[in-house]
Short mmCIF file of C-alpha atoms in Angstrom, two decimals:
data_model
loop_
_atom_site.label_atom_id
_atom_site.label_comp_id
_atom_site.label_asym_id
_atom_site.label_seq_id
_atom_site.Cartn_x
_atom_site.Cartn_y
_atom_site.Cartn_z
CA MET A 1 20.19 28.29 27.08
CA ARG A 2 23.31 30.13 26.25
CA LEU A 3 21.35 32.75 24.41
CA ILE A 4 19.26 33.13 27.47
CA HIS A 5 22.13 33.96 29.65
CA SER A 6 23.48 36.62 27.27
CA LEU A 7 20.31 38.84 27.78
CA PRO A 8 20.64 42.11 29.74
CA THR A 9 21.62 41.54 33.26
CA CYS A 10 20.02 44.59 34.88
CA ASN A 11 17.74 43.76 37.73
CA ARG A 12 14.67 45.04 36.07
CA LEU A 13 15.17 43.10 32.81
CA ARG A 14 16.32 39.87 34.43
CA GLN A 15 12.89 39.67 35.99
CA PHE A 16 11.14 39.90 32.60
CA PRO A 17 9.85 36.49 31.62
CA PRO A 18 8.77 37.22 27.92
CA ILE A 19 12.39 37.81 27.03
CA VAL A 20 13.30 34.16 27.86
CA LEU A 21 10.10 32.91 26.44
CA PHE A 22 10.63 34.62 23.10
CA VAL A 23 14.20 33.45 22.77
CA PHE A 24 13.05 29.89 23.46
CA VAL A 25 10.24 29.95 20.86
CA ALA A 26 12.49 31.60 18.34
CA THR A 27 15.34 29.12 18.67
CA LEU A 28 13.21 25.95 18.76
CA LEU A 29 10.38 26.57 16.32
CA HIS A 30 10.88 25.92 12.66
CA GLY A 31 7.82 27.82 11.42
CA GLY A 32 4.83 29.95 12.27
CA GLU A 33 2.28 32.00 10.86
CA THR A 34 2.84 35.11 8.69
CA THR A 35 3.04 38.56 10.02
CA ARG A 36 1.17 41.30 8.37
CA THR A 37 1.37 40.97 4.67
CA SER A 38 2.40 44.59 4.23
CA ASN A 39 5.62 43.97 6.09
CA ALA A 40 6.46 40.55 4.52
CA LEU A 41 10.09 40.15 3.50
CA PRO A 42 10.70 39.59 -0.05
CA ARG A 43 11.41 35.89 -0.91
CA PRO A 44 15.17 34.81 -1.76
CA GLU A 45 15.66 34.82 -5.44
CA GLY A 46 15.99 31.36 -7.07
CA ASP A 47 13.25 29.84 -4.76
CA ARG A 48 10.31 28.33 -6.57
CA VAL A 49 6.97 29.74 -5.31
CA MET A 50 4.51 26.99 -5.11
CA SER A 51 0.87 26.75 -3.46
CA LEU A 52 -0.12 23.89 -1.11
CA ASP A 53 -2.09 22.15 -3.92
CA GLU A 54 0.90 22.35 -6.28
CA CYS A 55 3.19 20.68 -3.61
CA LEU A 56 0.75 18.15 -3.05
CA ASP A 57 0.45 17.27 -6.74
CA THR A 58 4.34 17.33 -7.05
CA ALA A 59 4.77 15.02 -4.22
CA LEU A 60 2.23 12.52 -5.50
CA ARG A 61 3.92 12.48 -8.78
CA ASN A 62 7.53 12.34 -7.38
CA ASN A 63 7.36 10.23 -4.14
CA ARG A 64 8.62 6.84 -4.84
CA ARG A 65 6.55 5.13 -2.10
CA ARG A 66 3.38 5.78 -4.18
CA PRO A 67 4.47 3.57 -7.24
CA ALA A 68 5.47 0.99 -4.81
CA SER A 69 2.11 0.87 -3.25
CA ARG A 70 0.51 0.84 -6.67
CA PHE A 71 2.53 -2.24 -7.71
CA ALA A 72 1.59 -3.89 -4.40
CA VAL A 73 -2.20 -3.44 -5.62
CA ALA A 74 -1.36 -4.81 -9.08
CA VAL A 75 0.32 -7.90 -7.56
CA ALA A 76 -2.77 -8.36 -5.34
CA GLU A 77 -5.02 -8.14 -8.36
CA ALA A 78 -2.99 -10.59 -10.30
CA GLN A 79 -3.31 -13.11 -7.45
CA HIS A 80 -7.08 -12.50 -7.48
CA HIS A 81 -7.30 -13.42 -11.12
CA GLN A 82 -5.05 -16.57 -10.44
CA ALA A 83 -7.77 -17.46 -7.88
CA LEU A 84 -10.47 -17.06 -10.38
CA SER A 85 -8.73 -19.20 -12.97
CA GLY A 86 -9.75 -22.20 -10.85
CA TYR A 87 -13.31 -21.85 -12.13
CA TRP A 88 -12.39 -22.36 -15.72
CA PRO A 89 -11.50 -25.65 -17.52
CA GLN A 90 -7.88 -26.19 -17.97
CA LEU A 91 -7.03 -26.90 -21.70
CA LYS A 92 -3.57 -28.01 -22.72
CA LEU A 93 -2.15 -28.70 -26.24
CA GLN A 94 1.04 -30.87 -26.06
CA GLY A 95 3.23 -32.46 -28.73
CA GLY A 96 6.43 -34.31 -28.94
CA TYR A 97 8.91 -36.09 -31.31
CA GLN A 98 10.78 -39.25 -30.23
CA ARG A 99 13.51 -41.32 -31.87
CA THR A 100 14.64 -44.74 -30.32
CA ASP A 101 17.84 -46.34 -30.99
CA GLU A 102 16.05 -49.38 -32.25
CA ALA A 103 12.41 -50.11 -33.39
CA PRO A 104 10.52 -51.38 -30.28
CA ASP A 105 9.45 -55.05 -30.70
CA PHE A 106 7.43 -57.69 -28.82
CA LEU A 107 9.06 -61.17 -28.35
CA PHE A 108 6.36 -63.94 -28.52
CA PRO A 109 8.00 -66.72 -26.59
CA ALA A 110 8.24 -70.34 -27.93
CA ALA A 111 5.24 -72.51 -26.95
CA ASN A 112 4.05 -76.25 -27.13
CA ILE A 113 0.37 -76.52 -28.09
CA GLY A 114 -1.13 -80.10 -27.34
CA VAL A 115 -3.72 -81.60 -29.63
CA PRO A 116 -5.62 -84.39 -27.93
CA ALA A 117 -6.62 -87.69 -29.67
CA GLN A 118 -10.01 -87.58 -31.46
CA THR A 119 -12.40 -89.50 -33.76
CA ILE A 120 -13.81 -87.79 -36.81
CA THR A 121 -16.77 -89.32 -38.55
CA THR A 122 -17.97 -88.17 -42.12
CA PRO A 123 -21.38 -89.07 -43.27
CA ALA A 124 -22.07 -90.57 -46.79
CA SER A 125 -22.61 -88.02 -49.46
CA THR A 126 -22.84 -87.63 -53.21
CA ALA A 127 -20.82 -85.11 -55.15
CA LEU A 128 -20.74 -84.05 -58.84
CA ILE A 129 -17.36 -84.34 -60.51
CA THR A 130 -16.71 -82.50 -63.73
CA VAL A 131 -14.62 -84.40 -66.12
CA PRO A 132 -12.80 -81.97 -68.48
CA ALA A 133 -13.30 -82.26 -72.31
CA GLY A 134 -10.90 -84.61 -74.01
CA VAL A 135 -11.00 -87.34 -71.45
CA LEU A 136 -14.26 -89.16 -71.86
CA GLY A 137 -15.39 -87.21 -74.95
CA PRO A 138 -15.08 -84.04 -76.80
CA THR A 139 -17.09 -82.15 -74.05
CA ALA A 140 -16.83 -81.85 -70.37
CA VAL A 141 -19.02 -84.30 -68.53
CA GLN A 142 -20.40 -84.23 -65.05
CA LEU A 143 -20.51 -87.52 -63.25
CA PRO A 144 -22.20 -88.15 -59.85
CA VAL A 145 -19.72 -89.76 -57.35
CA SER A 146 -20.92 -91.35 -54.20
CA VAL A 147 -18.77 -91.13 -50.91
CA PRO A 148 -19.50 -93.58 -48.41
CA SER A 149 -19.48 -92.60 -44.63
CA GLN A 150 -16.15 -93.11 -42.91
CA THR A 151 -14.49 -92.75 -39.51
CA MET A 152 -10.89 -91.27 -38.92
CA THR A 153 -9.15 -91.50 -35.58
CA THR A 154 -6.22 -89.32 -34.89
CA ALA A 155 -3.69 -90.07 -32.01
CA ALA A 156 -2.69 -87.25 -29.50
CA GLN A 157 0.08 -85.02 -30.38
CA THR A 158 2.10 -81.81 -29.53
CA LEU A 159 2.57 -78.83 -31.96
CA GLN A 160 5.72 -76.84 -31.30
CA VAL A 161 5.63 -72.95 -32.00
CA PRO A 162 9.06 -71.29 -32.16
CA ALA A 163 9.62 -67.84 -30.59
CA GLN A 164 8.65 -65.00 -32.67
CA ASP A 165 10.11 -61.37 -32.80
CA ILE A 166 7.25 -58.98 -33.57
CA LYS A 167 7.99 -55.34 -34.57
CA MET A 168 5.68 -52.92 -32.92
CA MET A 169 6.53 -49.60 -34.60
CA ASN A 170 9.24 -47.69 -36.24
CA PRO A 171 11.94 -45.74 -34.29
CA ASP A 172 10.67 -42.31 -35.33
CA SER A 173 7.33 -41.07 -33.73
CA VAL A 174 5.41 -37.81 -33.55
CA ILE A 175 2.66 -37.40 -31.20
CA GLY A 176 0.24 -34.55 -30.31
CA TRP A 177 -2.62 -34.45 -27.78
CA VAL A 178 -5.15 -32.03 -26.22
CA ASN A 179 -5.92 -32.53 -22.49
CA LEU A 180 -8.90 -31.07 -20.70
CA THR A 181 -9.50 -31.00 -16.96
CA TRP A 182 -12.46 -29.30 -15.43
CA LEU A 183 -12.95 -29.31 -11.74
CA LEU A 184 -16.63 -29.60 -11.19
CA TYR A 185 -16.95 -29.76 -7.28
CA ASP A 186 -14.22 -28.87 -4.77
CA GLY A 187 -16.21 -28.39 -1.51
CA GLY A 188 -15.57 -24.77 -1.25
CA LEU A 189 -11.76 -24.65 -2.11
CA ARG A 190 -12.03 -22.14 -4.86
CA ASN A 191 -14.64 -19.90 -3.10
CA GLY A 192 -12.38 -19.62 -0.11
CA LEU A 193 -9.17 -18.89 -2.16
CA ASN A 194 -11.23 -16.09 -4.08
CA GLN A 195 -12.38 -14.57 -0.93
CA GLN A 196 -8.82 -14.38 0.39
CA ALA A 197 -7.53 -12.88 -2.78
CA THR A 198 -10.27 -10.26 -2.99
CA SER A 199 -9.59 -9.40 0.69
CA TYR A 200 -5.93 -9.09 -0.04
CA VAL A 201 -6.72 -6.61 -2.91
CA GLU A 202 -8.87 -4.44 -0.63
CA ALA A 203 -6.02 -4.45 1.96
CA MET A 204 -3.52 -3.35 -0.47
CA LYS A 205 -5.86 -0.51 -1.76
CA GLN A 206 -6.18 0.69 1.80
CA GLU A 207 -2.52 0.52 2.18
CA ALA A 208 -2.00 2.59 -0.97
CA ARG A 209 -4.49 4.96 0.36
CA ARG A 210 -2.64 5.29 3.63
CA THR A 211 0.51 5.91 1.77
CA ASP A 212 -1.24 8.95 -0.13
CA LEU A 213 -2.54 10.25 3.31
CA GLU A 214 0.89 9.97 4.79
CA ILE A 215 2.51 11.83 1.91
CA ALA A 216 -0.15 14.61 2.05
CA ASP A 217 0.36 14.87 5.87
CA SER A 218 4.12 15.32 5.46
CA VAL A 219 3.72 17.95 2.77
CA LYS A 220 1.19 19.85 4.86
CA ARG A 221 3.33 19.98 7.90
CA MET A 222 6.46 21.05 5.91
CA TYR A 223 4.48 23.78 4.13
CA PHE A 224 2.95 25.09 7.13
CA GLY A 225 6.40 24.81 8.83
CA ALA A 226 7.90 26.97 5.96
CA ILE A 227 5.21 29.57 6.53
CA LEU A 228 5.86 29.58 10.26
CA ALA A 229 9.70 29.91 9.77
CA ARG A 230 9.04 32.85 7.57
CA GLN A 231 6.78 34.43 9.94
CA LEU A 232 9.23 34.04 12.87
CA ARG A 233 11.82 35.49 10.67
CA GLN A 234 9.82 38.43 9.77
CA LEU A 235 8.94 39.00 13.39
CA GLY A 236 12.40 38.80 14.38
CA VAL A 237 13.28 41.46 11.64
CA ASP A 238 10.50 43.70 12.83
CA THR A 239 11.42 43.44 16.44
CA LEU A 240 15.00 44.13 15.68
CA THR A 241 14.20 47.06 13.61
CA ARG A 242 11.92 48.52 16.42
CA MET A 243 14.69 47.70 19.05
CA GLU A 244 17.25 49.39 16.91
CA ALA A 245 15.07 52.48 16.74
CA THR A 246 14.62 52.50 20.37
CA LEU A 247 18.35 52.12 20.79
CA GLY A 248 18.83 55.11 18.57
CA VAL A 249 16.36 57.15 20.69
CA ALA A 250 18.17 55.88 23.94
CA GLU A 251 21.48 56.89 22.46
CA THR A 252 20.23 60.35 21.59
CA MET A 253 18.82 60.94 25.02
CA TYR A 254 21.95 59.50 26.64
CA GLN A 255 24.33 61.71 24.76
CA GLY A 256 22.19 64.67 25.08
CA GLY A 257 22.35 64.19 28.98
CA GLY A 258 18.89 65.95 29.55
CA GLY A 259 16.73 62.82 30.02
CA LYS A 260 16.25 59.96 32.28
CA VAL A 261 18.34 57.50 30.13
CA THR A 262 21.45 56.60 31.69
CA LYS A 263 24.47 54.79 30.37
CA ALA A 264 23.39 51.51 31.94
CA ASP A 265 19.97 51.91 30.22
CA TYR A 266 21.60 52.36 26.91
CA LEU A 267 24.03 49.37 27.25
CA ASP A 268 21.18 46.95 28.47
CA ASN A 269 19.37 48.06 25.31
CA LYS A 270 22.28 47.45 23.19
CA ILE A 271 22.73 43.99 24.61
CA THR A 272 19.17 43.13 23.88
CA VAL A 273 19.54 44.33 20.31
CA GLU A 274 22.61 42.50 19.60
CA THR A 275 21.13 39.23 21.17
CA ILE A 276 17.97 39.61 18.99
CA ARG A 277 20.32 40.27 15.90
CA ALA A 278 22.01 36.87 16.64
CA MET A 279 18.40 35.39 16.85
CA VAL A 280 17.50 36.70 13.62
CA ALA A 281 20.50 35.01 11.92
CA GLN A 282 19.33 31.65 13.43
CA LEU A 283 15.79 32.33 12.20
CA ASP A 284 17.24 32.93 8.62
CA LYS A 285 18.82 29.51 8.85
CA ASN A 286 15.62 27.86 10.07
CA GLU A 287 13.66 29.30 7.29
CA ALA A 288 16.25 28.32 4.55
CA MET A 289 16.21 24.79 6.03
CA ALA A 290 12.36 24.68 6.22
CA ARG A 291 12.19 25.55 2.43
CA ALA A 292 14.78 22.91 1.63
CA ALA A 293 12.91 20.34 3.81
CA LEU A 294 9.71 21.12 1.72
CA ALA A 295 11.48 20.69 -1.43
CA ASN A 296 12.91 17.33 -0.33
CA THR A 297 9.52 16.24 0.98
CA ILE A 298 7.83 16.70 -2.35
CA GLY A 299 10.47 14.84 -4.21
CA LEU A 300 12.90 17.47 -5.55
CA SER A 301 16.75 17.65 -5.26
CA TRP A 302 18.54 18.89 -2.03
CA GLN A 303 19.68 21.92 -4.09
CA ASP A 304 16.09 23.17 -4.70
CA SER A 305 14.09 25.41 -2.27
CA ILE A 306 10.37 26.00 -2.20
CA ALA A 307 8.87 29.14 -0.85
CA PRO A 308 5.20 28.78 0.15
CA LYS A 309 2.82 30.92 -1.92
CA ASP A 310 0.50 31.49 1.09
CA GLU A 311 1.50 34.53 3.35
CA ALA A 312 -0.45 32.96 6.32
CA ILE A 313 -1.49 29.74 7.61
CA PRO A 314 -5.05 29.05 7.04
CA TYR A 315 -7.29 28.82 9.98
CA SER A 316 -10.69 26.82 9.65
CA PRO A 317 -12.11 25.47 12.76
CA LEU A 318 -14.00 22.17 12.77
CA SER A 319 -17.48 21.81 14.15
CA ALA A 320 -18.65 18.21 15.14
CA GLU A 321 -19.55 16.20 18.07
CA LEU A 322 -16.95 13.74 19.44
CA PRO A 323 -19.13 10.57 19.32
CA ALA A 324 -20.42 11.40 15.70
CA LEU A 325 -16.73 11.97 14.73
CA VAL A 326 -15.51 8.76 16.16
CA GLY A 327 -18.45 6.82 14.68
CA ALA A 328 -17.82 8.29 11.11
CA ALA A 329 -14.08 7.49 11.44
CA TYR A 330 -14.80 3.74 11.36
CA GLU A 331 -16.13 4.46 7.81
CA PHE A 332 -13.08 6.16 6.39
CA SER A 333 -10.00 5.00 8.32
CA PRO A 334 -7.60 2.89 6.14
CA ASP A 335 -6.52 0.93 9.21
CA TRP A 336 -10.01 -0.02 10.00
CA LYS A 337 -10.83 -0.96 6.52
CA ARG A 338 -7.59 -3.01 6.16
CA LEU A 339 -8.51 -5.08 9.41
CA GLU A 340 -11.89 -5.64 7.93
CA ALA A 341 -10.27 -7.12 4.71
CA GLY A 342 -8.10 -9.23 7.04
CA LEU A 343 -11.41 -10.57 8.70
CA SER A 344 -12.81 -11.39 5.28
CA ALA A 345 -9.62 -13.19 4.30
CA GLY A 346 -9.68 -15.27 7.57
CA ASP A 347 -13.25 -16.49 6.84
CA GLY A 348 -12.05 -17.41 3.29
CA ALA A 349 -9.13 -19.37 4.94
CA ILE A 350 -11.62 -21.32 7.05
CA LYS A 351 -13.63 -22.22 3.94
CA THR A 352 -10.49 -23.25 2.19
CA ALA A 353 -9.37 -25.51 5.13
CA ARG A 354 -12.89 -27.03 5.26
CA SER A 355 -12.65 -28.14 1.72
CA GLY A 356 -10.38 -30.80 2.73
CA TYR A 357 -13.31 -32.78 4.27
CA ALA A 358 -15.31 -32.62 0.78
CA PRO A 359 -14.86 -34.97 -2.29
CA LYS A 360 -13.36 -33.55 -5.46
CA LEU A 361 -15.12 -34.20 -8.69
CA VAL A 362 -13.22 -33.71 -12.00
CA LEU A 363 -14.15 -34.03 -15.66
CA THR A 364 -11.30 -35.10 -17.93
CA GLY A 365 -10.93 -35.47 -21.67
CA ASN A 366 -8.18 -36.41 -24.13
CA LEU A 367 -7.79 -36.21 -27.83
CA HIS A 368 -4.51 -37.63 -29.42
CA LYS A 369 -2.96 -38.13 -32.85
CA TRP A 370 0.20 -40.26 -33.52
CA TRP A 371 2.31 -40.12 -36.54
CA ASN A 372 4.50 -43.40 -37.27
CA SER A 373 5.53 -44.71 -40.68
CA TYR A 374 4.84 -48.42 -39.60
CA ASP A 375 1.37 -49.82 -40.08
CA ALA A 376 1.51 -53.02 -37.97
CA GLY A 377 2.21 -53.91 -34.62
CA MET A 378 0.94 -51.13 -32.42
CA ALA A 379 0.97 -48.62 -35.20
CA THR A 380 -2.29 -49.40 -36.51
CA ASP A 381 -5.06 -46.79 -37.66
CA LYS A 382 -7.14 -47.45 -34.56
CA ASN A 383 -4.18 -46.67 -32.20
CA LYS A 384 -2.89 -43.76 -34.16
CA GLU A 385 -5.76 -41.46 -33.31
CA GLY A 386 -8.65 -41.37 -30.95
CA TRP A 387 -10.38 -39.59 -27.98
CA ALA A 388 -11.38 -40.47 -24.24
CA VAL A 389 -13.64 -38.77 -21.77
CA GLY A 390 -13.82 -39.60 -18.06
CA VAL A 391 -14.97 -38.35 -14.78
CA GLY A 392 -12.63 -38.74 -11.65
CA LEU A 393 -13.76 -38.66 -7.97
CA GLU A 394 -11.45 -38.29 -5.07
CA LEU A 395 -13.15 -38.79 -1.60
CA PRO A 396 -10.72 -38.19 1.40
CA LEU A 397 -11.31 -40.85 4.19
CA PHE A 398 -8.48 -40.17 6.60
CA ASP A 399 -5.56 -37.87 6.53
CA GLY A 400 -4.19 -38.02 10.05
CA PHE A 401 -6.41 -35.21 11.19
CA LEU A 402 -4.43 -32.75 8.88
CA THR A 403 -7.72 -31.06 7.65
CA ARG A 404 -8.95 -30.71 11.31
CA HIS A 405 -5.94 -28.82 12.44
CA LYS A 406 -5.96 -26.56 9.33
CA VAL A 407 -9.55 -25.55 10.18
CA ALA A 408 -8.41 -25.07 13.78
CA GLU A 409 -5.52 -22.89 12.82
CA ALA A 410 -7.65 -20.80 10.50
CA ARG A 411 -10.18 -20.24 13.19
CA ALA A 412 -7.57 -19.20 15.71
CA ARG A 413 -6.16 -16.69 13.32
CA LEU A 414 -9.57 -15.29 12.70
CA ASP A 415 -10.38 -15.08 16.45
CA GLN A 416 -7.12 -13.16 16.79
CA LEU A 417 -8.13 -10.60 14.16
CA LYS A 418 -11.45 -10.12 16.05
CA GLU A 419 -9.45 -9.29 19.17
CA GLN A 420 -7.19 -6.74 17.33
CA ARG A 421 -10.32 -5.16 15.86
CA PHE A 422 -11.48 -4.50 19.37
CA LEU A 423 -8.13 -3.01 20.31
CA LEU A 424 -7.99 -0.91 17.12
CA ARG A 425 -11.53 0.27 17.64
CA GLU A 426 -10.68 1.63 21.15
CA GLY A 427 -7.26 2.78 20.19
CA LEU A 428 -8.57 4.56 17.04
CA GLY A 429 -11.31 6.25 19.19
CA LEU A 430 -8.85 7.41 21.80
CA GLN A 431 -6.49 8.76 19.19
CA ILE A 432 -9.27 10.69 17.52
CA LYS A 433 -10.40 12.11 20.96
CA ASP A 434 -6.88 13.33 21.52
CA ILE A 435 -6.81 15.02 18.21
CA PHE A 436 -10.28 16.50 18.71
CA LEU A 437 -9.44 17.87 21.99
CA GLY A 438 -6.30 19.35 20.62
CA ILE A 439 -8.10 21.00 17.89
CA ASP A 440 -10.81 22.36 20.38
CA ALA A 441 -8.10 23.69 22.57
CA ALA A 442 -6.39 25.28 19.71
CA CYS A 443 -9.45 26.85 18.50
CA LYS A 444 -10.33 28.27 21.97
CA ALA A 445 -6.78 29.59 22.26
CA HIS A 446 -6.94 31.26 18.69
CA ALA A 447 -9.14 34.19 19.75
CA ALA A 448 -7.38 34.60 23.07
CA THR A 449 -3.84 34.73 21.34
CA LEU A 450 -5.19 37.01 18.67
CA ALA A 451 -6.56 39.57 21.16
CA ALA A 452 -3.37 39.30 23.15
CA MET A 453 -1.30 40.11 20.05
CA THR A 454 -3.56 43.00 19.27
CA ALA A 455 -3.30 44.48 22.78
CA ALA A 456 0.32 43.77 22.76
CA THR A 457 0.80 45.83 19.59
CA GLU A 458 -1.28 48.83 20.85
CA ASN A 459 0.74 48.67 24.11
CA ARG A 460 3.99 48.62 22.26
CA ASP A 461 2.91 51.66 20.24
CA LEU A 462 1.88 53.61 23.29
CA ASN A 463 5.03 52.93 25.27
CA THR A 464 7.20 53.80 22.24
CA ARG A 465 5.54 57.30 21.90
CA ALA A 466 5.70 57.77 25.59
CA TYR A 467 9.45 56.98 25.51
CA GLN A 468 10.07 59.25 22.79
CA ASN A 469 8.58 62.04 24.97
CA GLU A 470 10.53 60.87 28.07
CA LEU A 471 7.59 59.92 29.93
CA ILE A 472 8.51 56.16 30.76
CA GLU A 473 11.84 54.34 31.48
CA THR A 474 13.80 52.33 29.11
CA ASP A 475 12.96 48.93 30.41
CA LYS A 476 9.31 49.55 30.00
CA VAL A 477 9.50 50.10 26.23
CA ILE A 478 11.79 47.25 25.79
CA ARG A 479 9.40 45.04 27.81
CA ALA A 480 6.50 46.40 25.60
CA GLN A 481 8.34 45.38 22.37
CA LEU A 482 9.50 41.92 23.53
CA THR A 483 5.84 41.15 24.86
CA GLU A 484 4.50 42.10 21.22
CA ALA A 485 6.98 39.56 19.75
CA TRP A 486 6.15 36.93 22.31
CA MET A 487 2.40 37.21 21.79
CA SER A 488 2.89 37.29 17.97
CA ALA A 489 4.85 34.11 18.23
CA GLN A 490 2.16 32.58 20.45
CA TYR A 491 -0.60 33.47 17.89
CA TYR A 492 1.44 32.11 14.95
CA LYS A 493 2.26 28.98 16.89
CA ASN A 494 -1.28 28.51 17.75
CA CYS A 495 -2.40 28.67 14.04
CA TYR A 496 0.31 26.12 13.13
CA ASP A 497 -0.86 23.80 15.75
CA CYS A 498 -4.38 23.97 14.60
CA ALA A 499 -3.39 23.40 10.98
CA THR A 500 -1.08 20.37 11.76
CA LEU A 501 -3.77 18.87 14.09
CA GLN A 502 -6.27 18.96 11.25
CA SER A 503 -3.63 17.28 8.95
CA GLN A 504 -3.09 14.67 11.62
CA LEU A 505 -6.83 14.13 11.63
CA ALA A 506 -6.92 13.60 7.85
CA LEU A 507 -4.19 10.96 8.29
CA VAL A 508 -6.03 9.06 10.77
CA VAL A 509 -9.50 8.89 9.30
CA GLY A 510 -8.76 10.18 5.73
CA THR A 511 -9.61 13.22 3.78
CA GLU A 512 -13.27 12.27 3.20
CA ILE A 513 -14.16 12.73 6.95
CA THR A 514 -12.45 16.11 6.85
CA ARG A 515 -14.51 17.37 4.02
CA ARG A 516 -17.52 16.08 5.83
CA LEU A 517 -16.78 17.83 8.95
CA GLU A 518 -16.01 21.14 7.19
CA ASN A 519 -19.35 21.16 5.69
CA SER A 520 -21.24 20.13 8.93
CA THR A 521 -22.99 22.44 11.22
CA PRO A 522 -22.59 22.66 15.01
#
């Protein structure tokens, strides 16, 4: 506002609104559209000249948010594979060496064994007895011997067995075994976990896609802002040049004393020229900062500066009906797809919670080998190696209503997401409507501002020639020159608004929908 008060104070110029408006636009805007290419100022030496595509490629390579989002996707994919591992059998190989301070033993305690009284009867029998040679004759002789039947009676008695220390194995043992566990039935537990992990991967992919869209939107805004800053600077320089020429004519007429130009007109003109000169210095600073901001956005050092390759902000109006645009946005919006992934994960959480009601069926297997130098006690060949196969069943009967409340929690979370989907649907539609109406208004204003700029240029040319011939007063030619500057700034700002709104549309619904709309017909 201090610049506004420094403008000429003559009554006729103080009533001229375009002066104030031009100062306001020039000091607040950071960029605009280019002026005529033939009048473009040379770019400062040392600046790197890059196109929009080159800036986008550089930003996608250098921006640190992008690899961070890619690692988030990698984490989600790893968790998905972890969930899938539950469908496979778990096979483990284990081994170990053990040495005890002493050989393990088993102490068999002392015992008394009672033998009851009993009678044993043997029947009569005949047996052949071989008499060796030399007893009854020179050769061996077999003689039959008859044994009569007899009865023997034994009294009751007790046999005492002393305590026995039995060694079971040697102190050194090496053992190895292979264990197999395979979950055959889980009541939907693995299916629910798999669905949650798959949904999480999709959500992280949409988050990475949103990161790319945000980077692209930032680069586009900074790129178009740098073009706008260059255009306003060029506009300021052109206006200053014309105002200086007018000042020279006014000075000649004033010093000649033969025209209508007075000293007050000359001084008013000079004040306006010096005010614009100060504004051009501010516009130089704005352009330098815009180029530095563009370099920073694409990931370069603060010492770097990027000059846009394009001389003008591209103008490409979109043609589409609002209902079709909003309907198609739900197909491409990363926020909408991320919410859908959350709904799928919520459904998987319900399946996981419900599995607490179902039984679990597990197949188990074991194969072992034992090395011990002892071959008695427990260290027998049968015990040293072997295998076992079994089936385990777990049937939940009562868990204190834990599973019931887990299911209720999962359903409540899913219902919450469904309500959020309704809010997002309405909010996304309203946001797209606002952008669509903004683009529509900018497109309608484009032709009007272009026509106004063209008319202002012709009016300035006519007033300048009339002033040189002393046909009009000084304030009219100043008004014509400032009106041209104001209309040009309006036109450049309109092109900038149209481009940034399209970039915002790409951020909200994705670049795919923008390509679809560009190829669509009214």
